[in-house]
Amino acid sequence: MRLSTPYYLIDEARMLPAMERIRLVQERSGAKCVLALKCFSSWCAFDFMRQYLVGTTSSSLWETRLGHEKFGGETHGYSVAYADDEIAEVVSYCDKVIFNSLGQLDRLGHHAAHISVGLRLNPEVGHSGYELSNPICQYSRLGARAQNLPDNIGDRIQGAMIHVNCDNDDFGSFSSQLDVVEKRFGALLPQLKWLSFGGGIAFTNESYPIDDFCRRLRDFSERHSLQIYLEPGEAAVTDSTSLVVKVLDIVENEVPTLVVDAGVETHLLDVLTYNFTPELFESEPLAKDAKDLGSRPGHIYRVCGRTCLAGDHFGNYAFPRPVAIGDELRFPNVGGYSMVKKNFFNGIKMPAIYHRKLSGELRLAQQPTYEDFREALTHTHLV
Ligand SMILES: Cc1ncc(COP(=O)(O)O)c(C=O)c1O
């Protein structure tokens, strides 16, 4: 059956290898994995993912509620800053709440007396290819640094969260972070019951040294008598989801440009934010800033979106054959940070979401309509 484009397709069979790796890491290391909802919140897939991850972690009241309602299991609440009027509701959904700062712990910690309380720590070491997503950047507001912790902090929290990685596929760098954590927070660790190492660790990649990783986590957890958590987002959904688009027009300005029925800012926002080229099925990505595209041999195209943004540019690609209007293109690895960030800019058609279960059964999980667009803009009530 040919589905109407544009659409995202979440495919459980393609998600399975990452899920099985997550299960293996939990079994071998003793760590527990919670899904980072900020990366992927498409709850049509939660019945499947729940078999592998113990619960969810969140960035806000609404994500916490979603995790509680739709995923279940362990629900961890975290936010860069909670508002006074939402913290009571947050703690009603979660078993662990993690405050980002000592100030928030001081002001709001009493609401969480009946659950496990954690504090985000900033060990001042980390690994990120982009300054924008580097939690240990200069003046970072993310987490408390060791020199600012009061002596009695261990009496006030049961756990801690350290998230300092982004797409880190270098086990050596992760391992050396743990050395620093032990040095910086050595006095605190024995007082804690749990410690989360956050997300951003590419441990579901086939080439990641999973035995070393599991051993390191187990040793760390045994040495300090800690339950370790990991918060995979991207690592959980890598390779699971495609965005399928159709070529609506081909315009020529030195290089043939395919204009497709989707957009970068609207449907794959991180491509714009981080200026990378997403994989495109059956084609070879070329440098985004290449100056010689027009003079290269072969079927070279720029692939662009149909929003008004001049830079609505997915990337430059070498195709094995000429592309025609009406052809479909498939970005095969866009599960993370796409559907959670999509928006109605320009009023262009929002992709549907299809969900293929492991059994092969295909379901339409969401079909956005004109009414969804209209209601997202204004929905007036008398106050
Ligand atoms: C606190 C925290 N945990 C987990 C994640 C998930 O990271 P990733 O999707 O890179 O695995 C993030 C991402 O920003 C985060 O800020």
CSV table of C-alpha atoms and ligand atoms in Angstrom, one decimal:
chain,number,residue,atom,x,y,z
A,1,MET,CA,0.0,0.0,0.0
A,2,ARG,CA,1.3,3.4,-0.9
A,3,LEU,CA,0.9,5.8,2.0
A,4,SER,CA,0.2,9.5,1.5
A,5,THR,CA,3.3,11.6,2.2
A,6,PRO,CA,4.7,13.2,4.2
A,7,TYR,CA,4.8,10.7,7.1
A,8,TYR,CA,7.0,9.4,9.9
A,9,LEU,CA,7.2,5.6,10.1
A,10,ILE,CA,8.1,4.1,13.5
A,11,ASP,CA,9.1,0.6,12.9
A,12,GLU,CA,9.4,-1.8,15.8
A,13,ALA,CA,11.5,-4.3,13.9
A,14,ARG,CA,14.0,-1.6,13.2
A,15,MET,CA,13.9,-0.5,16.9
A,16,LEU,CA,14.5,-4.0,18.2
A,17,PRO,CA,18.3,-4.1,18.0
A,18,ALA,CA,18.6,-1.1,20.2
A,19,MET,CA,16.0,-2.5,22.6
A,20,GLU,CA,17.9,-5.8,22.8
A,21,ARG,CA,21.1,-4.0,23.5
A,22,ILE,CA,19.4,-2.0,26.3
A,23,ARG,CA,18.2,-5.2,27.8
A,24,LEU,CA,21.7,-6.7,27.6
A,25,VAL,CA,23.3,-3.7,29.3
A,26,GLN,CA,20.8,-3.8,32.1
A,27,GLU,CA,21.3,-7.5,32.6
A,28,ARG,CA,25.1,-7.4,32.5
A,29,SER,CA,25.8,-4.1,34.3
A,30,GLY,CA,22.9,-4.0,36.8
A,31,ALA,CA,22.1,-0.5,35.6
A,32,LYS,CA,18.5,0.4,34.8
A,33,CYS,CA,17.4,2.3,31.7
A,34,VAL,CA,14.7,5.0,31.6
A,35,LEU,CA,13.6,6.5,28.3
A,36,ALA,CA,14.3,10.2,27.9
A,37,LEU,CA,10.9,11.5,26.7
A,38,LYS,CA,12.4,14.8,25.5
A,39,CYS,CA,13.9,12.7,22.6
A,40,PHE,CA,11.0,10.4,21.8
A,41,SER,CA,7.5,10.6,23.2
A,42,SER,CA,5.4,8.8,20.5
A,43,TRP,CA,3.5,6.7,22.9
A,44,CYS,CA,2.1,4.4,20.3
A,45,ALA,CA,5.4,2.6,20.6
A,46,PHE,CA,5.4,2.4,24.4
A,47,ASP,CA,3.8,-1.1,24.8
A,48,PHE,CA,6.8,-2.4,22.8
A,49,MET,CA,9.5,-0.3,24.6
A,50,ARG,CA,8.1,-1.0,28.0
A,51,GLN,CA,9.4,-4.6,27.6
A,52,TYR,CA,12.9,-3.3,27.6
A,53,LEU,CA,13.2,-0.1,29.6
A,54,VAL,CA,12.1,0.2,33.3
A,55,GLY,CA,10.4,3.6,32.9
A,56,THR,CA,10.8,7.2,31.7
A,57,THR,CA,12.6,10.4,32.6
A,58,SER,CA,11.3,13.8,31.7
A,59,SER,CA,12.1,17.5,31.4
A,60,SER,CA,8.8,19.1,32.5
A,61,LEU,CA,5.5,18.5,34.3
A,62,TRP,CA,3.8,17.5,31.1
A,63,GLU,CA,6.4,14.9,30.1
A,64,THR,CA,6.4,13.5,33.7
A,65,ARG,CA,2.6,13.1,33.4
A,66,LEU,CA,2.9,11.5,30.0
A,67,GLY,CA,5.5,9.0,31.3
A,68,HIS,CA,3.3,8.2,34.3
A,69,GLU,CA,0.1,7.8,32.2
A,70,LYS,CA,1.4,6.2,29.0
A,71,PHE,CA,4.6,4.3,30.0
A,72,GLY,CA,4.3,3.5,33.7
A,73,GLY,CA,7.1,1.7,35.6
A,74,GLU,CA,9.6,4.1,37.2
A,75,THR,CA,8.9,7.7,36.5
A,76,HIS,CA,11.7,10.2,37.0
A,77,GLY,CA,10.9,13.9,37.1
A,78,TYR,CA,13.5,16.5,36.2
A,79,SER,CA,13.3,20.1,35.0
A,80,VAL,CA,15.8,22.8,34.6
A,81,ALA,CA,13.4,24.8,36.9
A,82,TYR,CA,10.1,23.9,38.4
A,83,ALA,CA,7.5,26.5,39.0
A,84,ASP,CA,6.0,26.7,42.5
A,85,ASP,CA,2.5,25.9,41.2
A,86,GLU,CA,3.5,22.7,39.4
A,87,ILE,CA,5.8,20.8,41.8
A,88,ALA,CA,3.1,19.2,43.8
A,89,GLU,CA,1.6,17.7,40.6
A,90,VAL,CA,5.0,16.6,39.4
A,91,VAL,CA,5.8,14.6,42.5
A,92,SER,CA,2.3,13.0,42.4
A,93,TYR,CA,3.4,11.3,39.2
A,94,CYS,CA,7.0,10.3,39.9
A,95,ASP,CA,9.0,8.1,42.2
A,96,LYS,CA,12.2,10.2,41.8
A,97,VAL,CA,12.4,13.9,41.4
A,98,ILE,CA,15.7,15.5,40.4
A,99,PHE,CA,16.3,19.2,41.1
A,100,ASN,CA,18.6,21.1,38.8
A,101,SER,CA,20.0,23.5,41.5
A,102,LEU,CA,20.6,23.8,45.2
A,103,GLY,CA,18.2,26.8,45.1
A,104,GLN,CA,15.3,24.6,43.7
A,105,LEU,CA,16.1,21.9,46.2
A,106,ASP,CA,16.0,24.4,49.1
A,107,ARG,CA,12.7,26.0,47.9
A,108,LEU,CA,10.8,23.0,46.6
A,109,GLY,CA,12.4,19.9,48.2
A,110,HIS,CA,9.8,19.8,51.0
A,111,HIS,CA,7.1,18.9,48.4
A,112,ALA,CA,9.0,15.7,47.7
A,113,ALA,CA,9.4,14.4,51.2
A,114,HIS,CA,7.5,11.2,50.4
A,115,ILE,CA,9.6,10.2,47.3
A,116,SER,CA,13.3,9.9,46.4
A,117,VAL,CA,15.0,13.2,45.8
A,118,GLY,CA,18.0,13.8,43.6
A,119,LEU,CA,20.1,16.7,42.6
A,120,ARG,CA,21.7,17.2,39.2
A,121,LEU,CA,25.5,17.5,39.5
A,122,ASN,CA,27.9,19.2,37.1
A,123,PRO,CA,31.3,17.4,37.2
A,124,GLU,CA,32.8,19.9,34.7
A,125,VAL,CA,33.8,17.1,32.3
A,126,GLY,CA,31.8,15.9,29.4
A,127,HIS,CA,31.6,15.1,25.7
A,128,SER,CA,29.7,17.0,23.1
A,129,GLY,CA,30.4,17.8,19.5
A,130,TYR,CA,28.3,21.0,19.7
A,131,GLU,CA,28.6,23.9,22.2
A,132,LEU,CA,24.8,24.2,22.0
A,133,SER,CA,24.3,20.9,23.6
A,134,ASN,CA,27.3,20.9,25.9
A,135,PRO,CA,26.0,20.8,29.6
A,136,ILE,CA,29.4,21.7,30.9
A,137,CYS,CA,29.9,24.9,28.8
A,138,GLN,CA,31.2,28.0,30.5
A,139,TYR,CA,28.6,29.5,32.8
A,140,SER,CA,26.4,26.4,32.4
A,141,ARG,CA,23.2,26.5,34.4
A,142,LEU,CA,22.8,22.7,34.4
A,143,GLY,CA,23.6,21.1,37.7
A,144,ALA,CA,25.5,21.9,40.9
A,145,ARG,CA,29.3,22.0,40.9
A,146,ALA,CA,31.2,20.2,43.6
A,147,GLN,CA,32.7,23.3,45.2
A,148,ASN,CA,29.2,24.7,45.8
A,149,LEU,CA,27.7,21.7,47.6
A,150,PRO,CA,27.1,22.2,51.3
A,151,ASP,CA,28.7,19.7,53.7
A,152,ASN,CA,25.3,18.2,54.6
A,153,ILE,CA,24.1,17.6,51.1
A,154,GLY,CA,24.2,13.9,51.6
A,155,ASP,CA,21.5,14.1,54.3
A,156,ARG,CA,19.1,15.9,51.9
A,157,ILE,CA,19.2,13.8,48.8
A,158,GLN,CA,19.1,10.1,48.0
A,159,GLY,CA,20.4,10.3,44.5
A,160,ALA,CA,22.0,12.4,41.7
A,161,MET,CA,21.9,12.8,38.0
A,162,ILE,CA,24.9,13.7,35.8
A,163,HIS,CA,24.1,14.3,32.1
A,164,VAL,CA,27.2,15.5,30.3
A,165,ASN,CA,27.2,13.6,27.0
A,166,CYS,CA,25.8,14.2,23.5
A,167,ASP,CA,26.2,11.4,20.9
A,168,ASN,CA,29.3,10.1,22.7
A,169,ASP,CA,30.5,6.9,21.0
A,170,ASP,CA,33.9,7.0,22.7
A,171,PHE,CA,33.9,4.6,25.7
A,172,GLY,CA,37.3,5.9,26.8
A,173,SER,CA,35.9,9.4,27.3
A,174,PHE,CA,32.9,8.1,29.2
A,175,SER,CA,35.1,6.0,31.4
A,176,SER,CA,37.4,8.8,32.3
A,177,GLN,CA,34.4,11.0,33.2
A,178,LEU,CA,33.6,8.4,35.9
A,179,ASP,CA,37.1,8.8,37.3
A,180,VAL,CA,36.5,12.5,37.6
A,181,VAL,CA,33.1,12.0,39.2
A,182,GLU,CA,34.7,9.8,41.8
A,183,LYS,CA,37.3,12.4,42.5
A,184,ARG,CA,35.0,15.4,42.6
A,185,PHE,CA,32.1,13.8,44.4
A,186,GLY,CA,33.9,11.1,46.4
A,187,ALA,CA,32.6,12.1,49.7
A,188,LEU,CA,29.0,12.2,48.5
A,189,LEU,CA,28.8,9.0,46.5
A,190,PRO,CA,28.7,6.6,49.5
A,191,GLN,CA,25.8,8.6,51.0
A,192,LEU,CA,23.6,8.1,47.8
A,193,LYS,CA,21.4,5.2,46.8
A,194,TRP,CA,21.2,5.9,43.1
A,195,LEU,CA,23.1,7.8,40.4
A,196,SER,CA,22.0,8.5,36.9
A,197,PHE,CA,24.6,9.0,34.1
A,198,GLY,CA,22.0,10.7,31.9
A,199,GLY,CA,21.8,10.2,28.1
A,200,GLY,CA,24.0,10.9,25.2
A,201,ILE,CA,26.0,7.7,25.4
A,202,ALA,CA,25.9,5.8,22.1
A,203,PHE,CA,26.0,2.4,23.7
A,204,THR,CA,23.4,0.8,21.3
A,205,ASN,CA,25.8,1.3,18.3
A,206,GLU,CA,27.0,-2.0,17.1
A,207,SER,CA,30.6,-0.9,17.4
A,208,TYR,CA,30.3,0.3,21.0
A,209,PRO,CA,32.5,-1.9,23.4
A,210,ILE,CA,29.5,-3.1,25.4
A,211,ASP,CA,31.5,-5.6,27.5
A,212,ASP,CA,33.8,-2.8,28.8
A,213,PHE,CA,30.9,-0.5,29.3
A,214,CYS,CA,28.9,-3.0,31.4
A,215,ARG,CA,32.0,-3.9,33.4
A,216,ARG,CA,32.7,-0.3,34.2
A,217,LEU,CA,29.1,0.4,35.2
A,218,ARG,CA,29.0,-2.7,37.4
A,219,ASP,CA,32.3,-1.9,39.1
A,220,PHE,CA,31.3,1.6,39.8
A,221,SER,CA,27.9,0.6,41.2
A,222,GLU,CA,29.5,-2.1,43.4
A,223,ARG,CA,32.3,0.1,44.7
A,224,HIS,CA,29.8,2.8,45.8
A,225,SER,CA,26.8,0.6,46.5
A,226,LEU,CA,24.7,2.6,44.1
A,227,GLN,CA,21.9,1.8,41.7
A,228,ILE,CA,23.0,3.2,38.4
A,229,TYR,CA,20.6,4.6,35.8
A,230,LEU,CA,21.0,5.5,32.2
A,231,GLU,CA,18.6,7.8,30.4
A,232,PRO,CA,18.9,6.9,26.7
A,233,GLY,CA,17.0,9.0,24.2
A,234,GLU,CA,18.7,8.9,20.9
A,235,ALA,CA,20.4,5.6,21.7
A,236,ALA,CA,17.0,4.0,22.2
A,237,VAL,CA,15.4,5.1,18.9
A,238,THR,CA,18.4,5.2,16.7
A,239,ASP,CA,17.6,3.7,13.2
A,240,SER,CA,13.9,3.1,14.2
A,241,THR,CA,12.0,5.8,12.4
A,242,SER,CA,11.9,7.2,8.9
A,243,LEU,CA,10.5,10.4,7.4
A,244,VAL,CA,9.1,9.7,4.0
A,245,VAL,CA,8.6,12.7,1.7
A,246,LYS,CA,7.7,13.3,-1.9
A,247,VAL,CA,9.4,15.5,-4.6
A,248,LEU,CA,6.9,18.3,-5.5
A,249,ASP,CA,9.2,20.3,-7.8
A,250,ILE,CA,12.7,20.5,-9.2
A,251,VAL,CA,14.2,23.9,-9.6
A,252,GLU,CA,17.6,24.7,-11.1
A,253,ASN,CA,20.1,27.3,-9.9
A,254,GLU,CA,23.5,25.9,-10.9
A,255,VAL,CA,22.4,22.6,-9.1
A,256,PRO,CA,19.1,20.8,-9.5
A,257,THR,CA,17.1,21.3,-6.3
A,258,LEU,CA,14.4,18.9,-5.2
A,259,VAL,CA,11.6,20.6,-3.3
A,260,VAL,CA,9.9,18.1,-1.1
A,261,ASP,CA,6.5,18.1,0.8
A,262,ALA,CA,8.1,18.7,4.2
A,263,GLY,CA,10.5,21.1,5.8
A,264,VAL,CA,13.6,21.1,8.0
A,265,GLU,CA,12.6,23.6,10.6
A,266,THR,CA,9.1,22.0,10.8
A,267,HIS,CA,9.8,18.3,10.7
A,268,LEU,CA,13.6,17.7,11.3
A,269,LEU,CA,14.5,20.7,13.3
A,270,ASP,CA,17.8,19.4,14.6
A,271,VAL,CA,19.2,19.4,11.1
A,272,LEU,CA,18.9,23.1,11.1
A,273,THR,CA,19.9,23.6,14.7
A,274,TYR,CA,23.1,21.5,14.4
A,275,ASN,CA,23.6,22.0,10.7
A,276,PHE,CA,24.2,18.3,9.9
A,277,THR,CA,23.1,16.3,6.9
A,278,PRO,CA,20.6,13.5,7.7
A,279,GLU,CA,21.1,10.1,6.1
A,280,LEU,CA,18.9,9.7,2.9
A,281,PHE,CA,18.0,6.2,1.7
A,282,GLU,CA,20.0,5.0,-1.3
A,283,SER,CA,22.0,8.1,-1.7
A,284,GLU,CA,25.3,9.4,-0.6
A,285,PRO,CA,25.4,12.6,1.6
A,286,LEU,CA,27.8,15.3,0.4
A,287,ALA,CA,29.1,18.3,2.4
A,288,LYS,CA,26.4,20.9,3.1
A,289,ASP,CA,28.7,23.8,2.3
A,290,ALA,CA,30.3,22.2,-0.9
A,291,LYS,CA,31.0,24.9,-3.4
A,292,ASP,CA,31.5,22.7,-6.5
A,293,LEU,CA,28.2,20.8,-6.6
A,294,GLY,CA,27.3,22.2,-10.1
A,295,SER,CA,30.5,20.8,-11.6
A,296,ARG,CA,30.4,17.3,-10.1
A,297,PRO,CA,29.6,14.3,-12.3
A,298,GLY,CA,26.6,12.1,-11.4
A,299,HIS,CA,23.1,12.8,-10.2
A,300,ILE,CA,23.8,15.5,-7.6
A,301,TYR,CA,20.8,17.2,-6.0
A,302,ARG,CA,20.2,19.6,-3.2
A,303,VAL,CA,17.2,18.4,-1.2
A,304,CYS,CA,15.1,21.3,0.2
A,305,GLY,CA,11.8,21.8,2.0
A,306,ARG,CA,8.8,23.8,1.0
A,307,THR,CA,8.7,26.4,3.8
A,308,CYS,CA,9.6,30.0,3.0
A,309,LEU,CA,12.9,29.7,4.9
A,310,ALA,CA,15.7,30.3,2.3
A,311,GLY,CA,17.9,27.8,4.2
A,312,ASP,CA,15.2,25.1,4.4
A,313,HIS,CA,17.9,22.6,3.2
A,314,PHE,CA,18.1,19.0,4.2
A,315,GLY,CA,21.4,18.4,2.5
A,316,ASN,CA,23.2,17.7,-0.8
A,317,TYR,CA,23.2,14.1,-2.0
A,318,ALA,CA,24.6,12.0,-4.9
A,319,PHE,CA,21.8,9.7,-6.1
A,320,PRO,CA,22.4,6.5,-8.2
A,321,ARG,CA,19.8,7.7,-10.8
A,322,PRO,CA,17.9,10.8,-11.9
A,323,VAL,CA,15.1,11.9,-9.5
A,324,ALA,CA,11.7,12.9,-10.9
A,325,ILE,CA,8.8,14.8,-9.6
A,326,GLY,CA,6.6,12.4,-7.6
A,327,ASP,CA,9.4,10.3,-6.4
A,328,GLU,CA,9.5,9.4,-2.7
A,329,LEU,CA,12.6,10.0,-0.6
A,330,ARG,CA,13.2,8.4,2.8
A,331,PHE,CA,15.3,9.8,5.6
A,332,PRO,CA,15.8,6.5,7.5
A,333,ASN,CA,17.1,7.6,10.9
A,334,VAL,CA,15.1,10.4,12.3
A,335,GLY,CA,13.4,9.0,15.4
A,336,GLY,CA,15.1,11.3,18.0
A,337,TYR,CA,14.1,14.9,18.5
A,338,SER,CA,12.0,15.1,15.4
A,339,MET,CA,8.3,14.2,16.3
A,340,VAL,CA,8.7,15.9,19.7
A,341,LYS,CA,9.8,19.2,18.0
A,342,LYS,CA,7.6,19.3,14.9
A,343,ASN,CA,5.5,22.4,14.4
A,344,PHE,CA,3.0,24.1,12.1
A,345,PHE,CA,5.2,26.8,10.7
A,346,ASN,CA,3.9,28.1,7.3
A,347,GLY,CA,0.8,25.9,7.8
A,348,ILE,CA,2.4,23.2,5.8
A,349,LYS,CA,1.0,19.7,6.1
A,350,MET,CA,2.2,18.0,9.2
A,351,PRO,CA,3.5,14.5,8.5
A,352,ALA,CA,1.2,11.7,9.7
A,353,ILE,CA,2.8,9.1,12.1
A,354,TYR,CA,2.6,5.5,11.1
A,355,HIS,CA,3.6,2.7,13.5
A,356,ARG,CA,4.6,-0.7,12.3
A,357,LYS,CA,4.4,-3.3,15.1
A,358,LEU,CA,6.8,-6.2,15.4
A,359,SER,CA,4.0,-8.5,14.0
A,360,GLY,CA,4.1,-6.4,10.8
A,361,GLU,CA,0.7,-4.8,11.5
A,362,LEU,CA,0.7,-1.2,10.3
A,363,ARG,CA,-1.3,1.4,12.2
A,364,LEU,CA,-2.0,5.1,11.6
A,365,ALA,CA,-0.9,6.6,15.0
A,366,GLN,CA,-1.6,10.2,14.0
A,367,GLN,CA,-3.1,12.1,11.1
A,368,PRO,CA,-2.8,15.8,11.7
A,369,THR,CA,-5.6,17.9,10.2
A,370,TYR,CA,-6.3,21.5,9.2
A,371,GLU,CA,-8.4,21.7,12.5
A,372,ASP,CA,-5.3,20.7,14.5
A,373,PHE,CA,-3.4,23.5,12.9
A,374,ARG,CA,-6.2,26.0,13.5
A,375,GLU,CA,-6.7,25.0,17.1
A,376,ALA,CA,-3.0,25.1,17.9
A,377,LEU,CA,-2.9,28.8,16.9
A,378,THR,CA,-5.8,30.1,18.8
A,379,HIS,CA,-8.5,28.5,20.9
A,380,THR,CA,-10.4,31.3,22.6
A,381,HIS,CA,-12.2,30.8,26.0
A,382,LEU,CA,-13.7,33.4,28.2
A,383,VAL,CA,-11.6,34.0,31.3
B,1,LIG,C1,19.0,15.1,31.5
B,1,LIG,C2,19.0,14.4,30.1
B,1,LIG,N1,18.8,13.0,30.1
B,1,LIG,C3,18.8,12.4,29.0
B,1,LIG,C4,18.9,13.0,27.7
B,1,LIG,C5,18.8,12.2,26.5
B,1,LIG,O1,20.0,12.3,25.7
B,1,LIG,P1,20.2,11.6,24.3
B,1,LIG,O2,18.9,11.7,23.5
B,1,LIG,O3,21.3,12.2,23.7
B,1,LIG,O4,20.4,10.1,24.7
B,1,LIG,C6,19.1,14.4,27.7
B,1,LIG,C7,19.2,15.1,26.4
B,1,LIG,O5,19.3,16.3,26.4
B,1,LIG,C8,19.1,15.1,29.0
B,1,LIG,O6,19.2,16.5,29.0
